[in-house]
């Protein structure tokens, strides 16, 4: 459940009526989480609370968006909520993996909060294993989207105007029965479950995802956040949009600090 910060004032309210909730799936390459980092850092979003749950591995660390020594000692935990009222945007950042068999309870709690907080829609940033694409998915862009029926009614036409490619369904039994198609998102974590639950509960949700492989996934994060920006226009669109995103200070530690020079 959502717990607000004491110092957040009005923006820390659990009422986000009309806001877009942006969140990542803990998926291959952590691409969604890295993209969320770019959004929070660039828009200088204010932390308004955290999401209290026993479904995620507990963790604590320093402020990942520190800009000075003074705020670098602030602590962050596994699931925090940031808000930007001027853009009607609320962001849930998830920083640790899920505990085994806790996907469904988390999805139920999250969607219950979405309804009680009166969010207008949810945008889930995700990724999927590039090596498990079928022949059709190998064609064109590695970026895909999904819309629940309730959101399709309002933004489906816009996606067509943007020439976006919807996530293809694949054969349920390849080589045996190619007519029965199912949604398959390998490496996508909670993506499929959260999407199907949103469909059944009448929640407006969009999934934006990128096919990728494990490794240095920073370029994938930039590609995904630029994809998001084509739709939501969070920053001004330019030819080199990637240069406008502010890289958070914590990214200096993505691959560790390296070996101390004193060893050599």
PDB file of C-alpha atoms in Angstrom:
ATOM      1  CA  UNK A   1       0.000   0.000   0.000  1.00  0.00           C
ATOM      2  CA  UNK A   2       1.008   3.637  -0.450  1.00  0.00           C
ATOM      3  CA  UNK A   3       2.463   5.475   2.549  1.00  0.00           C
ATOM      4  CA  UNK A   4       2.979   9.214   2.121  1.00  0.00           C
ATOM      5  CA  UNK A   5       5.950  11.256   3.313  1.00  0.00           C
ATOM      6  CA  UNK A   6       5.248  13.546   6.263  1.00  0.00           C
ATOM      7  CA  UNK A   7       6.913  16.510   4.533  1.00  0.00           C
ATOM      8  CA  UNK A   8       5.133  16.101   1.197  1.00  0.00           C
ATOM      9  CA  UNK A   9       2.235  18.460   1.871  1.00  0.00           C
ATOM     10  CA  UNK A  10      -0.674  18.259  -0.532  1.00  0.00           C
ATOM     11  CA  UNK A  11       1.255  16.431  -3.231  1.00  0.00           C
ATOM     12  CA  UNK A  12       1.845  13.527  -0.842  1.00  0.00           C
ATOM     13  CA  UNK A  13      -1.851  12.746  -0.727  1.00  0.00           C
ATOM     14  CA  UNK A  14      -2.905   9.303  -1.879  1.00  0.00           C
ATOM     15  CA  UNK A  15      -5.384  11.037  -4.208  1.00  0.00           C
ATOM     16  CA  UNK A  16      -3.787  11.238  -7.645  1.00  0.00           C
ATOM     17  CA  UNK A  17      -7.031  11.889  -9.478  1.00  0.00           C
ATOM     18  CA  UNK A  18      -6.460  12.184 -13.219  1.00  0.00           C
ATOM     19  CA  UNK A  19      -2.721  11.393 -12.932  1.00  0.00           C
ATOM     20  CA  UNK A  20      -0.823   8.978 -15.158  1.00  0.00           C
ATOM     21  CA  UNK A  21       0.984   6.328 -13.116  1.00  0.00           C
ATOM     22  CA  UNK A  22       4.319   5.388 -14.673  1.00  0.00           C
ATOM     23  CA  UNK A  23       6.112   2.294 -13.375  1.00  0.00           C
ATOM     24  CA  UNK A  24       8.608  -0.386 -14.443  1.00  0.00           C
ATOM     25  CA  UNK A  25       8.379  -4.137 -14.628  1.00  0.00           C
ATOM     26  CA  UNK A  26      11.379  -5.879 -13.114  1.00  0.00           C
ATOM     27  CA  UNK A  27      12.319  -7.478 -16.421  1.00  0.00           C
ATOM     28  CA  UNK A  28      15.299  -8.504 -18.539  1.00  0.00           C
ATOM     29  CA  UNK A  29      18.131  -5.970 -18.429  1.00  0.00           C
ATOM     30  CA  UNK A  30      16.241  -3.822 -15.879  1.00  0.00           C
ATOM     31  CA  UNK A  31      15.398  -1.601 -18.849  1.00  0.00           C
ATOM     32  CA  UNK A  32      12.136  -0.283 -17.392  1.00  0.00           C
ATOM     33  CA  UNK A  33      13.793   0.668 -14.112  1.00  0.00           C
ATOM     34  CA  UNK A  34      16.630   2.474 -15.890  1.00  0.00           C
ATOM     35  CA  UNK A  35      14.107   4.367 -18.031  1.00  0.00           C
ATOM     36  CA  UNK A  36      12.174   5.382 -14.904  1.00  0.00           C
ATOM     37  CA  UNK A  37      15.445   6.653 -13.403  1.00  0.00           C
ATOM     38  CA  UNK A  38      15.848   8.968 -16.395  1.00  0.00           C
ATOM     39  CA  UNK A  39      12.308  10.315 -16.020  1.00  0.00           C
ATOM     40  CA  UNK A  40      12.630  11.009 -12.275  1.00  0.00           C
ATOM     41  CA  UNK A  41      16.070  12.589 -12.624  1.00  0.00           C
ATOM     42  CA  UNK A  42      15.271  14.736 -15.674  1.00  0.00           C
ATOM     43  CA  UNK A  43      11.938  16.049 -14.388  1.00  0.00           C
ATOM     44  CA  UNK A  44      13.373  16.534 -10.876  1.00  0.00           C
ATOM     45  CA  UNK A  45      10.391  14.742  -9.401  1.00  0.00           C
ATOM     46  CA  UNK A  46       9.607  14.984  -5.705  1.00  0.00           C
ATOM     47  CA  UNK A  47       9.468  11.867  -3.567  1.00  0.00           C
ATOM     48  CA  UNK A  48       6.017  11.816  -1.961  1.00  0.00           C
ATOM     49  CA  UNK A  49       5.963   8.398  -0.360  1.00  0.00           C
ATOM     50  CA  UNK A  50       6.723   4.748  -0.717  1.00  0.00           C
ATOM     51  CA  UNK A  51       4.892   1.537  -1.560  1.00  0.00           C
ATOM     52  CA  UNK A  52       4.876  -0.734   1.468  1.00  0.00           C
ATOM     53  CA  UNK A  53       4.837  -4.389   0.425  1.00  0.00           C
ATOM     54  CA  UNK A  54       6.225  -7.760   1.473  1.00  0.00           C
ATOM     55  CA  UNK A  55       6.354  -8.906  -2.159  1.00  0.00           C
ATOM     56  CA  UNK A  56       9.750  -7.355  -2.927  1.00  0.00           C
ATOM     57  CA  UNK A  57      13.194  -8.224  -1.600  1.00  0.00           C
ATOM     58  CA  UNK A  58      13.954  -5.662   1.165  1.00  0.00           C
ATOM     59  CA  UNK A  59      16.714  -3.159   0.417  1.00  0.00           C
ATOM     60  CA  UNK A  60      17.991   0.217   1.498  1.00  0.00           C
ATOM     61  CA  UNK A  61      20.570   2.528  -0.056  1.00  0.00           C
ATOM     62  CA  UNK A  62      21.649   6.099  -0.579  1.00  0.00           C
ATOM     63  CA  UNK A  63      19.675   8.626  -2.609  1.00  0.00           C
ATOM     64  CA  UNK A  64      20.086   7.484  -6.251  1.00  0.00           C
ATOM     65  CA  UNK A  65      19.302  10.986  -7.539  1.00  0.00           C
ATOM     66  CA  UNK A  66      21.696  12.920  -5.300  1.00  0.00           C
ATOM     67  CA  UNK A  67      22.786  16.277  -6.689  1.00  0.00           C
ATOM     68  CA  UNK A  68      24.930  17.441  -3.767  1.00  0.00           C
ATOM     69  CA  UNK A  69      26.631  16.080  -0.670  1.00  0.00           C
ATOM     70  CA  UNK A  70      23.734  17.322   1.467  1.00  0.00           C
ATOM     71  CA  UNK A  71      21.084  15.112  -0.144  1.00  0.00           C
ATOM     72  CA  UNK A  72      23.360  12.156  -0.935  1.00  0.00           C
ATOM     73  CA  UNK A  73      22.875  10.752   2.577  1.00  0.00           C
ATOM     74  CA  UNK A  74      19.094  10.490   2.186  1.00  0.00           C
ATOM     75  CA  UNK A  75      17.968   6.882   2.175  1.00  0.00           C
ATOM     76  CA  UNK A  76      15.920   5.090  -0.473  1.00  0.00           C
ATOM     77  CA  UNK A  77      14.126   1.757  -0.305  1.00  0.00           C
ATOM     78  CA  UNK A  78      12.792  -0.882  -2.691  1.00  0.00           C
ATOM     79  CA  UNK A  79       9.589   0.841  -3.897  1.00  0.00           C
ATOM     80  CA  UNK A  80       9.170   4.621  -3.822  1.00  0.00           C
ATOM     81  CA  UNK A  81       6.632   7.044  -5.250  1.00  0.00           C
ATOM     82  CA  UNK A  82       7.466  10.346  -6.954  1.00  0.00           C
ATOM     83  CA  UNK A  83       5.091  13.022  -8.177  1.00  0.00           C
ATOM     84  CA  UNK A  84       4.996  15.951 -10.599  1.00  0.00           C
ATOM     85  CA  UNK A  85       1.566  17.635 -10.295  1.00  0.00           C
ATOM     86  CA  UNK A  86       2.289  20.102 -13.123  1.00  0.00           C
ATOM     87  CA  UNK A  87       2.331  17.189 -15.581  1.00  0.00           C
ATOM     88  CA  UNK A  88      -0.246  15.079 -13.728  1.00  0.00           C
ATOM     89  CA  UNK A  89       2.415  12.397 -13.396  1.00  0.00           C
ATOM     90  CA  UNK A  90       3.093   9.970 -10.553  1.00  0.00           C
ATOM     91  CA  UNK A  91       5.926   7.440 -10.737  1.00  0.00           C
ATOM     92  CA  UNK A  92       6.442   4.213  -8.826  1.00  0.00           C
ATOM     93  CA  UNK A  93      10.078   3.123  -8.957  1.00  0.00           C
ATOM     94  CA  UNK A  94      10.860  -0.496  -8.044  1.00  0.00           C
ATOM     95  CA  UNK A  95      14.475  -1.254  -7.123  1.00  0.00           C
ATOM     96  CA  UNK A  96      14.528  -4.907  -6.075  1.00  0.00           C
ATOM     97  CA  UNK A  97      13.313  -8.254  -7.466  1.00  0.00           C
ATOM     98  CA  UNK A  98      10.120 -10.000  -6.467  1.00  0.00           C
ATOM     99  CA  UNK A  99       9.993 -12.708  -3.825  1.00  0.00           C
ATOM    100  CA  UNK A 100       9.013 -16.094  -5.259  1.00  0.00           C
ATOM    101  CA  UNK A 101       5.242 -16.580  -5.687  1.00  0.00           C
ATOM    102  CA  UNK A 102       4.534 -12.949  -4.780  1.00  0.00           C
ATOM    103  CA  UNK A 103       3.723 -11.650  -8.284  1.00  0.00           C
ATOM    104  CA  UNK A 104      -0.044 -12.021  -7.968  1.00  0.00           C
ATOM    105  CA  UNK A 105      -0.448 -10.476  -4.475  1.00  0.00           C
ATOM    106  CA  UNK A 106       1.638  -7.500  -5.620  1.00  0.00           C
ATOM    107  CA  UNK A 107      -0.480  -6.983  -8.746  1.00  0.00           C
ATOM    108  CA  UNK A 108      -3.688  -7.152  -6.724  1.00  0.00           C
ATOM    109  CA  UNK A 109      -2.413  -4.634  -4.169  1.00  0.00           C
ATOM    110  CA  UNK A 110      -1.083  -2.318  -6.860  1.00  0.00           C
ATOM    111  CA  UNK A 111      -4.288  -2.289  -8.913  1.00  0.00           C
ATOM    112  CA  UNK A 112      -6.325  -1.737  -5.749  1.00  0.00           C
ATOM    113  CA  UNK A 113      -4.172   1.333  -5.052  1.00  0.00           C
ATOM    114  CA  UNK A 114      -4.583   2.546  -8.640  1.00  0.00           C
ATOM    115  CA  UNK A 115      -8.353   2.519  -8.182  1.00  0.00           C
ATOM    116  CA  UNK A 116      -8.370   4.076  -4.702  1.00  0.00           C
ATOM    117  CA  UNK A 117      -5.922   6.834  -5.711  1.00  0.00           C
ATOM    118  CA  UNK A 118      -8.068   7.584  -8.802  1.00  0.00           C
ATOM    119  CA  UNK A 119      -5.199   7.390 -11.306  1.00  0.00           C
ATOM    120  CA  UNK A 120      -6.487   7.880 -14.843  1.00  0.00           C
ATOM    121  CA  UNK A 121      -4.189   5.309 -16.431  1.00  0.00           C
ATOM    122  CA  UNK A 122      -1.096   3.197 -15.886  1.00  0.00           C
ATOM    123  CA  UNK A 123       1.932   3.020 -18.190  1.00  0.00           C
ATOM    124  CA  UNK A 124       4.182   0.015 -17.592  1.00  0.00           C
ATOM    125  CA  UNK A 125       7.732   0.077 -18.989  1.00  0.00           C
ATOM    126  CA  UNK A 126       9.063  -3.394 -19.663  1.00  0.00           C
ATOM    127  CA  UNK A 127      11.389  -5.556 -21.750  1.00  0.00           C
ATOM    128  CA  UNK A 128      11.494  -9.034 -23.225  1.00  0.00           C
ATOM    129  CA  UNK A 129      14.201 -11.485 -24.289  1.00  0.00           C
ATOM    130  CA  UNK A 130      15.377 -10.621 -27.802  1.00  0.00           C
ATOM    131  CA  UNK A 131      16.513 -14.183 -28.485  1.00  0.00           C
ATOM    132  CA  UNK A 132      12.987 -15.570 -27.986  1.00  0.00           C
ATOM    133  CA  UNK A 133      11.337 -13.505 -30.710  1.00  0.00           C
ATOM    134  CA  UNK A 134       9.452 -15.323 -33.451  1.00  0.00           C
ATOM    135  CA  UNK A 135       9.964 -14.571 -37.152  1.00  0.00           C
ATOM    136  CA  UNK A 136       7.351 -11.787 -37.225  1.00  0.00           C
ATOM    137  CA  UNK A 137       8.852 -10.059 -34.197  1.00  0.00           C
ATOM    138  CA  UNK A 138      12.277  -9.976 -35.847  1.00  0.00           C
ATOM    139  CA  UNK A 139      10.982  -7.499 -38.417  1.00  0.00           C
ATOM    140  CA  UNK A 140      11.259  -3.733 -37.973  1.00  0.00           C
ATOM    141  CA  UNK A 141      11.568  -1.913 -34.662  1.00  0.00           C
ATOM    142  CA  UNK A 142      12.412  -3.748 -31.411  1.00  0.00           C
ATOM    143  CA  UNK A 143       9.841  -1.583 -29.589  1.00  0.00           C
ATOM    144  CA  UNK A 144       6.271  -2.754 -28.976  1.00  0.00           C
ATOM    145  CA  UNK A 145       3.130  -1.624 -27.152  1.00  0.00           C
ATOM    146  CA  UNK A 146      -0.015  -3.138 -25.644  1.00  0.00           C
ATOM    147  CA  UNK A 147      -3.269  -1.406 -24.661  1.00  0.00           C
ATOM    148  CA  UNK A 148      -6.089  -2.679 -22.475  1.00  0.00           C
ATOM    149  CA  UNK A 149      -9.534  -2.437 -24.139  1.00  0.00           C
ATOM    150  CA  UNK A 150     -10.494   0.548 -21.959  1.00  0.00           C
ATOM    151  CA  UNK A 151      -7.411   2.525 -23.001  1.00  0.00           C
ATOM    152  CA  UNK A 152      -7.647   1.397 -26.623  1.00  0.00           C
ATOM    153  CA  UNK A 153     -10.868   3.391 -26.934  1.00  0.00           C
ATOM    154  CA  UNK A 154      -9.120   6.651 -26.062  1.00  0.00           C
ATOM    155  CA  UNK A 155      -5.582   6.413 -27.457  1.00  0.00           C
ATOM    156  CA  UNK A 156      -5.688   3.588 -30.004  1.00  0.00           C
ATOM    157  CA  UNK A 157      -5.920   6.049 -32.877  1.00  0.00           C
ATOM    158  CA  UNK A 158      -2.909   7.995 -31.615  1.00  0.00           C
ATOM    159  CA  UNK A 159      -0.773   4.852 -31.603  1.00  0.00           C
ATOM    160  CA  UNK A 160      -1.714   4.290 -35.232  1.00  0.00           C
ATOM    161  CA  UNK A 161      -0.737   7.882 -36.064  1.00  0.00           C
ATOM    162  CA  UNK A 162       2.642   7.311 -34.386  1.00  0.00           C
ATOM    163  CA  UNK A 163       3.133   4.180 -36.519  1.00  0.00           C
ATOM    164  CA  UNK A 164       3.755   2.147 -33.389  1.00  0.00           C
ATOM    165  CA  UNK A 165       3.790  -1.636 -33.614  1.00  0.00           C
ATOM    166  CA  UNK A 166       1.533  -3.628 -31.321  1.00  0.00           C
ATOM    167  CA  UNK A 167       3.008  -6.635 -29.515  1.00  0.00           C
ATOM    168  CA  UNK A 168       2.272  -9.706 -31.609  1.00  0.00           C
ATOM    169  CA  UNK A 169       0.679 -12.830 -30.214  1.00  0.00           C
ATOM    170  CA  UNK A 170       2.543 -16.055 -30.906  1.00  0.00           C
ATOM    171  CA  UNK A 171       1.446 -19.620 -31.562  1.00  0.00           C
ATOM    172  CA  UNK A 172       0.500 -21.422 -28.368  1.00  0.00           C
ATOM    173  CA  UNK A 173       1.799 -24.719 -29.763  1.00  0.00           C
ATOM    174  CA  UNK A 174       4.389 -23.919 -32.477  1.00  0.00           C
ATOM    175  CA  UNK A 175       4.580 -26.539 -35.187  1.00  0.00           C
ATOM    176  CA  UNK A 176       1.506 -28.339 -33.845  1.00  0.00           C
ATOM    177  CA  UNK A 177      -1.241 -25.726 -33.860  1.00  0.00           C
ATOM    178  CA  UNK A 178      -0.256 -22.343 -35.304  1.00  0.00           C
ATOM    179  CA  UNK A 179      -3.823 -20.962 -35.306  1.00  0.00           C
ATOM    180  CA  UNK A 180      -4.177 -20.590 -31.544  1.00  0.00           C
ATOM    181  CA  UNK A 181      -2.332 -17.402 -30.551  1.00  0.00           C
ATOM    182  CA  UNK A 182      -1.341 -16.241 -27.054  1.00  0.00           C
ATOM    183  CA  UNK A 183       0.451 -13.266 -25.528  1.00  0.00           C
ATOM    184  CA  UNK A 184       3.992 -14.304 -24.672  1.00  0.00           C
ATOM    185  CA  UNK A 185       6.475 -11.944 -22.969  1.00  0.00           C
ATOM    186  CA  UNK A 186       9.507 -14.026 -21.907  1.00  0.00           C
ATOM    187  CA  UNK A 187      11.712 -12.194 -19.425  1.00  0.00           C
ATOM    188  CA  UNK A 188       8.953  -9.651 -18.797  1.00  0.00           C
ATOM    189  CA  UNK A 189       8.435 -10.370 -15.106  1.00  0.00           C
ATOM    190  CA  UNK A 190       4.990  -9.187 -13.960  1.00  0.00           C
ATOM    191  CA  UNK A 191       4.171  -7.624 -17.340  1.00  0.00           C
ATOM    192  CA  UNK A 192       1.749 -10.212 -18.702  1.00  0.00           C
ATOM    193  CA  UNK A 193       0.002 -10.806 -15.365  1.00  0.00           C
ATOM    194  CA  UNK A 194      -0.420  -7.108 -14.630  1.00  0.00           C
ATOM    195  CA  UNK A 195      -1.707  -6.445 -18.141  1.00  0.00           C
ATOM    196  CA  UNK A 196      -4.250  -9.276 -18.129  1.00  0.00           C
ATOM    197  CA  UNK A 197      -5.438  -8.327 -14.632  1.00  0.00           C
ATOM    198  CA  UNK A 198      -5.900  -4.727 -15.777  1.00  0.00           C
ATOM    199  CA  UNK A 199      -7.920  -5.933 -18.776  1.00  0.00           C
ATOM    200  CA  UNK A 200     -10.262  -7.918 -16.536  1.00  0.00           C
ATOM    201  CA  UNK A 201     -10.645  -5.097 -13.986  1.00  0.00           C
ATOM    202  CA  UNK A 202     -11.357  -2.381 -16.564  1.00  0.00           C
ATOM    203  CA  UNK A 203      -8.183  -0.409 -15.776  1.00  0.00           C
ATOM    204  CA  UNK A 204      -6.631   1.732 -18.487  1.00  0.00           C
ATOM    205  CA  UNK A 205      -3.104   0.411 -18.963  1.00  0.00           C
ATOM    206  CA  UNK A 206      -0.452   0.673 -21.642  1.00  0.00           C
ATOM    207  CA  UNK A 207       2.633  -1.530 -21.801  1.00  0.00           C
ATOM    208  CA  UNK A 208       5.659  -0.179 -23.645  1.00  0.00           C
ATOM    209  CA  UNK A 209       8.464  -2.689 -24.058  1.00  0.00           C
ATOM    210  CA  UNK A 210      11.734  -3.317 -25.856  1.00  0.00           C
ATOM    211  CA  UNK A 211      13.278  -6.579 -26.979  1.00  0.00           C
ATOM    212  CA  UNK A 212      16.796  -6.738 -25.532  1.00  0.00           C
ATOM    213  CA  UNK A 213      19.533  -8.903 -24.074  1.00  0.00           C
ATOM    214  CA  UNK A 214      21.313  -8.758 -20.725  1.00  0.00           C
ATOM    215  CA  UNK A 215      24.434  -6.589 -20.645  1.00  0.00           C
ATOM    216  CA  UNK A 216      24.934  -2.841 -20.805  1.00  0.00           C
ATOM    217  CA  UNK A 217      21.266  -1.876 -21.126  1.00  0.00           C
ATOM    218  CA  UNK A 218      21.671   1.899 -20.902  1.00  0.00           C
ATOM    219  CA  UNK A 219      21.092   2.324 -24.681  1.00  0.00           C
ATOM    220  CA  UNK A 220      17.922   0.227 -24.337  1.00  0.00           C
ATOM    221  CA  UNK A 221      16.714   2.498 -21.525  1.00  0.00           C
ATOM    222  CA  UNK A 222      17.230   5.592 -23.685  1.00  0.00           C
ATOM    223  CA  UNK A 223      15.381   3.947 -26.567  1.00  0.00           C
ATOM    224  CA  UNK A 224      12.445   3.028 -24.305  1.00  0.00           C
ATOM    225  CA  UNK A 225      12.177   6.436 -22.632  1.00  0.00           C
ATOM    226  CA  UNK A 226      12.331   8.181 -26.028  1.00  0.00           C
ATOM    227  CA  UNK A 227       9.552   5.841 -27.179  1.00  0.00           C
ATOM    228  CA  UNK A 228       7.497   6.880 -24.134  1.00  0.00           C
ATOM    229  CA  UNK A 229       8.216  10.535 -24.854  1.00  0.00           C
ATOM    230  CA  UNK A 230       6.797  10.259 -28.372  1.00  0.00           C
ATOM    231  CA  UNK A 231       3.444   9.702 -26.699  1.00  0.00           C
ATOM    232  CA  UNK A 232       3.464  11.592 -23.385  1.00  0.00           C
ATOM    233  CA  UNK A 233       5.770  14.460 -24.416  1.00  0.00           C
ATOM    234  CA  UNK A 234       7.485  14.639 -21.018  1.00  0.00           C
ATOM    235  CA  UNK A 235      10.335  16.653 -22.521  1.00  0.00           C
ATOM    236  CA  UNK A 236      10.597  18.634 -25.735  1.00  0.00           C
ATOM    237  CA  UNK A 237      11.111  16.310 -28.678  1.00  0.00           C
ATOM    238  CA  UNK A 238      14.249  17.070 -30.680  1.00  0.00           C
ATOM    239  CA  UNK A 239      16.446  15.271 -33.191  1.00  0.00           C
ATOM    240  CA  UNK A 240      18.821  14.091 -30.452  1.00  0.00           C
ATOM    241  CA  UNK A 241      16.307  13.593 -27.657  1.00  0.00           C
ATOM    242  CA  UNK A 242      18.635  11.296 -25.693  1.00  0.00           C
ATOM    243  CA  UNK A 243      20.943  14.212 -24.870  1.00  0.00           C
ATOM    244  CA  UNK A 244      18.106  15.932 -22.988  1.00  0.00           C
ATOM    245  CA  UNK A 245      17.653  13.180 -20.419  1.00  0.00           C
ATOM    246  CA  UNK A 246      19.566  13.753 -17.186  1.00  0.00           C
ATOM    247  CA  UNK A 247      21.599  10.743 -16.088  1.00  0.00           C
ATOM    248  CA  UNK A 248      21.239  10.185 -12.308  1.00  0.00           C
ATOM    249  CA  UNK A 249      24.345  10.162 -10.149  1.00  0.00           C
ATOM    250  CA  UNK A 250      23.779   6.513  -9.153  1.00  0.00           C
ATOM    251  CA  UNK A 251      24.488   5.353 -12.712  1.00  0.00           C
ATOM    252  CA  UNK A 252      28.192   5.900 -12.078  1.00  0.00           C
ATOM    253  CA  UNK A 253      28.019   2.733  -9.953  1.00  0.00           C
ATOM    254  CA  UNK A 254      26.116   0.483 -12.396  1.00  0.00           C
ATOM    255  CA  UNK A 255      29.202  -1.616 -13.045  1.00  0.00           C
ATOM    256  CA  UNK A 256      30.990  -1.002  -9.741  1.00  0.00           C
ATOM    257  CA  UNK A 257      33.803   1.372  -8.902  1.00  0.00           C
ATOM    258  CA  UNK A 258      36.601  -0.559 -10.592  1.00  0.00           C
ATOM    259  CA  UNK A 259      39.831  -1.656  -8.989  1.00  0.00           C
ATOM    260  CA  UNK A 260      41.564   0.826  -6.663  1.00  0.00           C
ATOM    261  CA  UNK A 261      44.620   2.392  -8.393  1.00  0.00           C
ATOM    262  CA  UNK A 262      46.694   1.655  -5.260  1.00  0.00           C
ATOM    263  CA  UNK A 263      46.674  -2.046  -6.194  1.00  0.00           C
ATOM    264  CA  UNK A 264      48.889  -1.405  -9.194  1.00  0.00           C
TER     265      UNK A 264
END
